[in-house]
Amino acid sequence: MSESHPAIGIDLGTTFSAVARLDETGRPTTLANVEGDKTTPSVLFFDGDEVIVGKEAVKAMGDEMPCVADCVKRELGQRIYPKELASRQYPPAVLQAWVLHKLGQDARAQVGQFHKVVVTVPAYFDEAHRKATQDAGYMAGFDVMDIINEPTAAAVAFGYQQGYITAKEGVTQSQTILVYDLGGGTFDVTVMEIGDREFRALATDGDVHLGGQDWDRRLVDFVAEEFITRFGADPRQHPNSLGRLWRESEDAKRTLSARSKANILCEHGGHSLRVEVTRGQFEELTRDLLDRTVFTTRETLNAAGLGWSDLDRVLLVGGSTRMPAIGEMLKDLSGSEPDRTVSPDEAVAHGAALHAGVLLARHAGRSPSFKIANVNSHSLGVAATDRKTGRPRTATVIPRNTRLPVTAKRVFHTQKENQKSILVQIVEGENASPDACSQVGRCSIRSLPPELAARTPVEVCFRYLENGRLTVYVAIEGIDKRVKHELLRENSLSQEALDSWRKYISGLSPMITSEIQ
Ligand code: AMP
């Protein structure tokens, strides 16, 4: 690790974020924020011109809810965050940048100036989400060296703890582990092999719209229904009543991880109701959510070509795995107690800091202490036309769970004689119809030679890196140069907009023009 560059890893969570660094001995440690907490709520409060991030923003949920943004990570990849904040609308990546900026400022108060960081993302994030996260890091003033998957980062932290990185005596056998990562807003499951200083993902799957928030919502709805029966008014209709009820419900959910019952207070329209919820009731209310994670976990094991008995352990990561039902369910399925040895709140940031240490060592010409090998979580392809039916269909170029980095090609054909241009529409997903897949972006090739014959082969080549970022090359038969194409991404900010936001968020520019949004 270089003296001038601390190795910093950031876990940018849906509900909570954390920052870690490697200390002088190369050990990861969590950096507390200025409030003294190891995690920072990923919540923003727009207080006039000031943007407040963290605990204070959570407090504002009770009486200033219209000016509060939360769960922004769930909206990444969209053009605009769906709620107006202090009369303005913002791209979700910009809101994430504010959260990152606060994390950076607080960390700098302890470790001094730094810019280079590693940021984590759910393994199930697609290209658009990854690009938006990288953009958020840039706008926050960072140099994002890499983006790594949260379950991989957790496995790295676990591997460090177990001695797989430092090559402690006795650690020789490789292990196959399943990382079950249930955070505040996302669920990821990854099967990994670790050993010999290599962390190798075998298969990964997940749901970017499933997390602790959904468990909270069930409690909110349960209490709201009781409130309606009693007083005929719905507390969810008023943002501040909803904000308070949400906070109370999240609190009760945590209590239910430790105790068999909890109370939730709901106040709205001059009425007040206290509702008791038992753990059994809560588990009944949320059973289908748990079942969704079971389904995905089984599918991932299948995709890795493994059964439960092939696993050496099941590693629990993410704050929501504290719910007892999760551990019980995984014990039933796997036949052994899941592993809770890594801190569910800190492991991801620790793994990211360890990876940052590897990258800094590599930049400094030293050999890294471990390697990460990843797979892609979604198939990548292009929107093609079925010759027989004339209908659009997805032509996969890189199937999901392919080891990265990978270069893959596929040959397509021009449709008509003397075609002037070709539009390559890149999609991500498993659906046979390109419209049902996520639209990554497009690149158009305009400089086709004149009098090109119909059905001239066009080779589309994808270069897909470990961090999930894509480069597209297109080669046309008869023309000897392969052209690297700039992807025009859907809902992505221009470089000019990124630069303006970077200056604005860091306080170097006093205002931002509305066109930049
Ligand atoms: P993470 O994104 O990993 O920080 O996880 C945050 C999520 O974990 C939030 O939805 C929290 O409500 C949830 N969480 C944290 N502690 C507990 C607990 N003791 N019981 C249940 N859920 C928890």
XYZ file of N, CA, C and O in Angstrom, residues 121-127 130 148-155 176-182 186-193 199-208 292-306 311 372-379 398-404 428-430 464-468:
320
model
N -21.123 -2.741 -5.755
C -22.493 -2.761 -6.300
C -23.061 -4.166 -6.116
O -22.296 -5.135 -6.023
N -24.389 -4.298 -6.087
C -24.950 -5.650 -6.046
C -24.493 -6.437 -7.275
O -24.357 -5.858 -8.363
N -24.247 -7.726 -7.094
C -23.786 -8.540 -8.227
C -24.814 -8.506 -9.348
O -24.483 -8.612 -10.522
N -26.071 -8.305 -8.948
C -27.130 -8.382 -9.956
C -27.345 -7.067 -10.701
O -28.192 -6.986 -11.584
N -26.569 -6.040 -10.372
C -26.674 -4.776 -11.106
C -26.320 -4.996 -12.568
O -25.369 -5.709 -12.882
N -27.071 -4.336 -13.451
C -26.743 -4.446 -14.868
C -25.809 -3.301 -15.277
O -25.396 -2.494 -14.441
N -25.512 -3.251 -16.568
C -24.536 -2.284 -17.084
C -24.922 -0.845 -16.741
O -24.097 -0.047 -16.309
N -24.289 -0.020 -13.160
C -22.849 0.068 -12.866
C -22.287 1.391 -13.375
O -21.514 2.058 -12.709
N -16.715 -3.349 -7.634
C -16.792 -4.812 -7.468
C -18.120 -5.202 -6.837
O -18.799 -4.400 -6.213
N -18.451 -6.461 -7.034
C -19.730 -6.960 -6.553
C -19.717 -7.129 -5.039
O -18.725 -7.594 -4.463
N -20.841 -6.785 -4.423
C -20.929 -6.851 -2.959
C -20.656 -8.256 -2.403
O -19.864 -8.394 -1.466
N -21.291 -9.308 -2.952
C -21.001 -10.635 -2.383
C -19.533 -11.036 -2.543
O -18.967 -11.703 -1.663
N -18.923 -10.603 -3.643
C -17.505 -10.912 -3.844
C -16.676 -10.198 -2.783
O -15.772 -10.785 -2.168
N -17.024 -8.932 -2.546
C -16.296 -8.155 -1.528
C -16.449 -8.829 -0.165
O -15.473 -8.953 0.594
N -17.668 -9.287 0.140
C -17.900 -9.944 1.440
C -17.064 -11.223 1.532
O -16.476 -11.523 2.578
N -16.989 -11.958 0.412
C -16.201 -13.198 0.405
C -14.719 -12.883 0.608
O -13.999 -13.628 1.294
N -15.875 -23.971 -1.203
C -16.972 -23.472 -2.026
C -17.993 -22.859 -1.072
O -18.460 -23.529 -0.155
N -18.268 -21.592 -1.286
C -19.199 -20.932 -0.374
C -20.349 -20.288 -1.148
O -20.203 -19.939 -2.325
N -21.466 -20.183 -0.465
C -22.592 -19.468 -1.053
C -22.765 -18.196 -0.225
O -22.881 -18.263 0.999
N -22.714 -17.053 -0.887
C -22.900 -15.790 -0.176
C -24.356 -15.363 -0.375
O -24.803 -15.143 -1.504
N -25.081 -15.301 0.740
C -26.486 -14.876 0.723
C -26.484 -13.453 1.275
O -26.193 -13.238 2.442
N -26.748 -12.482 0.408
C -26.585 -11.073 0.776
C -27.932 -10.359 0.663
O -28.390 -10.059 -0.440
N -28.557 -10.111 1.807
C -29.838 -9.396 1.815
C -29.645 -8.072 2.543
O -29.460 -8.037 3.756
N -31.611 -4.539 -1.855
C -31.277 -5.510 -2.894
C -30.940 -6.875 -2.292
O -30.504 -6.968 -1.146
N -31.143 -7.892 -3.110
C -30.802 -9.255 -2.713
C -29.866 -9.831 -3.765
O -30.112 -9.700 -4.960
N -28.790 -10.444 -3.284
C -27.815 -11.065 -4.173
C -27.463 -12.428 -3.640
O -27.311 -12.592 -2.431
N -27.291 -13.367 -4.537
C -26.741 -14.641 -4.089
C -25.650 -15.045 -5.073
O -25.823 -14.918 -6.286
N -24.513 -15.434 -4.531
C -23.368 -15.764 -5.376
C -22.691 -17.022 -4.843
O -22.506 -17.158 -3.634
N -22.372 -17.934 -5.752
C -21.608 -19.116 -5.355
C -20.158 -18.851 -5.737
O -19.875 -18.457 -6.879
N -19.254 -19.019 -4.761
C -17.848 -18.692 -4.997
C -16.939 -19.816 -4.562
O -17.264 -20.562 -3.629
N -15.807 -19.862 -5.227
C -14.766 -20.780 -4.792
C -13.630 -19.911 -4.283
O -13.218 -18.975 -4.987
N -10.371 -15.592 -5.657
C -11.796 -15.587 -5.331
C -12.520 -15.708 -6.664
O -12.467 -14.793 -7.485
N -13.170 -16.835 -6.852
C -13.732 -17.106 -8.175
C -15.237 -17.277 -8.068
O -15.716 -18.199 -7.382
N -15.992 -16.375 -8.710
C -17.451 -16.508 -8.710
C -17.828 -17.578 -9.721
O -17.280 -17.621 -10.827
N -18.728 -18.483 -9.332
C -19.167 -19.544 -10.244
C -20.521 -19.206 -10.855
O -20.789 -19.534 -12.007
N -21.378 -18.592 -10.063
C -22.697 -18.195 -10.575
C -23.258 -17.117 -9.668
O -22.956 -17.085 -8.476
N -24.068 -16.261 -10.242
C -24.642 -15.186 -9.443
C -26.039 -14.842 -9.938
O -26.346 -15.005 -11.122
N -26.877 -14.441 -9.026
C -28.251 -14.074 -9.379
C -28.763 -13.133 -8.300
O -28.065 -12.897 -7.302
N -29.936 -12.620 -8.456
C -30.451 -11.730 -7.423
C -31.674 -10.975 -7.853
O -32.311 -11.313 -8.855
N -31.973 -9.954 -7.073
C -33.155 -9.143 -7.313
C -32.823 -7.738 -6.814
O -32.558 -7.558 -5.623
N -32.817 -6.774 -7.732
C -32.450 -5.417 -7.298
C -33.645 -4.680 -6.698
O -33.554 -3.514 -6.343
N -39.130 -15.897 -2.148
C -38.478 -15.394 -3.373
C -36.976 -15.569 -3.286
O -36.307 -15.910 -4.267
N -36.415 -15.344 -2.091
C -34.954 -15.489 -1.966
C -34.569 -16.977 -2.062
O -33.520 -17.300 -2.603
N -35.454 -17.857 -1.553
C -35.155 -19.295 -1.624
C -35.107 -19.730 -3.087
O -34.190 -20.444 -3.525
N -36.075 -19.271 -3.855
C -36.146 -19.642 -5.265
C -34.855 -19.234 -5.988
O -34.221 -20.031 -6.675
N -34.455 -17.974 -5.769
C -33.258 -17.461 -6.451
C -32.011 -18.219 -5.992
O -31.120 -18.508 -6.793
N -31.953 -18.543 -4.707
C -30.781 -19.249 -4.177
C -30.661 -20.629 -4.836
O -29.573 -21.033 -5.267
N -31.792 -21.330 -4.950
C -31.768 -22.657 -5.586
C -31.326 -22.560 -7.048
O -30.528 -23.348 -7.528
N -31.863 -21.551 -7.738
C -31.520 -21.363 -9.153
C -30.014 -21.116 -9.317
O -29.396 -21.597 -10.259
N -29.445 -20.367 -8.394
C -28.021 -20.024 -8.505
C -27.156 -21.258 -8.272
O -26.166 -21.472 -8.977
N -27.566 -22.069 -7.293
C -26.817 -23.319 -7.064
C -26.874 -24.192 -8.314
O -25.864 -24.761 -8.747
N -28.062 -24.283 -8.898
C -28.223 -25.054 -10.142
C -27.324 -24.523 -11.236
O -26.653 -25.281 -11.933
N -27.309 -23.180 -11.375
C -26.498 -22.566 -12.437
C -25.016 -22.865 -12.223
O -24.249 -22.962 -13.182
N -24.606 -23.021 -10.960
C -23.196 -23.343 -10.675
C -22.944 -24.842 -10.825
O -21.805 -25.304 -10.695
N -24.017 -25.593 -11.078
C -23.884 -27.047 -11.241
C -23.610 -27.743 -9.912
O -22.970 -28.800 -9.877
N -24.115 -27.153 -8.824
C -23.836 -27.707 -7.497
C -25.124 -28.005 -6.741
O -26.193 -27.487 -7.077
N -21.502 -27.485 -0.846
C -21.067 -26.222 -0.237
C -20.327 -26.481 1.068
O -20.742 -27.317 1.867
N -9.303 -11.686 -8.147
C -10.752 -11.898 -8.166
C -11.150 -12.293 -9.582
O -10.711 -11.672 -10.543
N -11.937 -13.346 -9.707
C -12.469 -13.716 -11.022
C -13.987 -13.690 -10.925
O -14.567 -14.332 -10.052
N -14.595 -12.928 -11.802
C -16.040 -12.731 -11.716
C -16.797 -13.313 -12.893
O -16.198 -13.641 -13.910
N -18.104 -13.380 -12.745
C -18.961 -13.750 -13.874
C -19.967 -12.621 -14.093
O -20.198 -11.820 -13.193
N -20.565 -12.578 -15.283
C -21.587 -11.552 -15.530
C -22.943 -12.045 -15.033
O -23.259 -13.233 -15.132
N -23.741 -11.120 -14.525
C -25.012 -11.541 -13.933
C -26.173 -11.544 -14.922
O -27.229 -12.079 -14.620
N -25.990 -10.937 -16.097
C -27.056 -10.911 -17.111
C -26.440 -11.220 -18.478
O -25.315 -10.829 -18.739
N -27.221 -11.871 -19.332
C -26.730 -12.100 -20.698
C -26.699 -10.777 -21.438
O -27.554 -9.911 -21.234
N -22.966 -12.692 -25.129
C -22.285 -13.254 -23.946
C -23.361 -13.796 -22.995
O -24.111 -13.013 -22.391
N -23.468 -15.119 -22.861
C -24.470 -15.655 -21.935
C -24.133 -15.311 -20.490
O -22.968 -15.065 -20.165
N -25.149 -15.273 -19.636
C -24.914 -14.963 -18.225
C -24.005 -16.013 -17.582
O -23.874 -17.131 -18.083
N -23.397 -15.636 -16.467
C -22.479 -16.500 -15.726
C -21.254 -16.933 -16.540
O -20.708 -18.013 -16.351
N -20.831 -16.059 -17.471
C -19.589 -16.299 -18.214
C -18.453 -15.649 -17.418
O -18.605 -14.532 -16.903
N -17.338 -16.341 -17.337
C -16.217 -15.774 -16.592
C -15.663 -14.526 -17.289
O -15.494 -14.511 -18.507
N -15.396 -13.496 -16.489
C -14.905 -12.217 -17.024
C -13.422 -12.049 -16.723
O -12.936 -12.614 -15.752
N -29.601 -6.229 -22.464
C -29.123 -7.088 -21.393
C -30.323 -7.793 -20.779
O -31.328 -7.148 -20.468
N -30.240 -9.098 -20.631
C -31.367 -9.813 -20.026
C -31.568 -11.156 -20.686
O -30.881 -11.512 -21.632
N -32.554 -11.886 -20.161
C -32.734 -13.271 -20.594
C -33.936 -13.449 -21.522
O -34.196 -14.542 -21.988
N -16.048 -7.344 -22.434
C -16.751 -7.115 -21.173
C -15.787 -7.364 -20.018
O -15.206 -8.441 -19.891
N -15.582 -6.344 -19.197
C -14.562 -6.416 -18.151
C -15.116 -6.923 -16.822
O -16.325 -7.005 -16.635
N -14.206 -7.174 -15.884
C -14.595 -7.696 -14.562
C -15.545 -6.747 -13.845
O -16.378 -7.167 -13.067
N -15.377 -5.440 -14.089
C -16.229 -4.485 -13.383
C -17.585 -4.312 -14.061
O -18.367 -3.450 -13.699
N -17.846 -5.140 -15.077
C -19.146 -5.092 -15.726
C -19.290 -3.971 -16.737
O -20.399 -3.602 -17.109
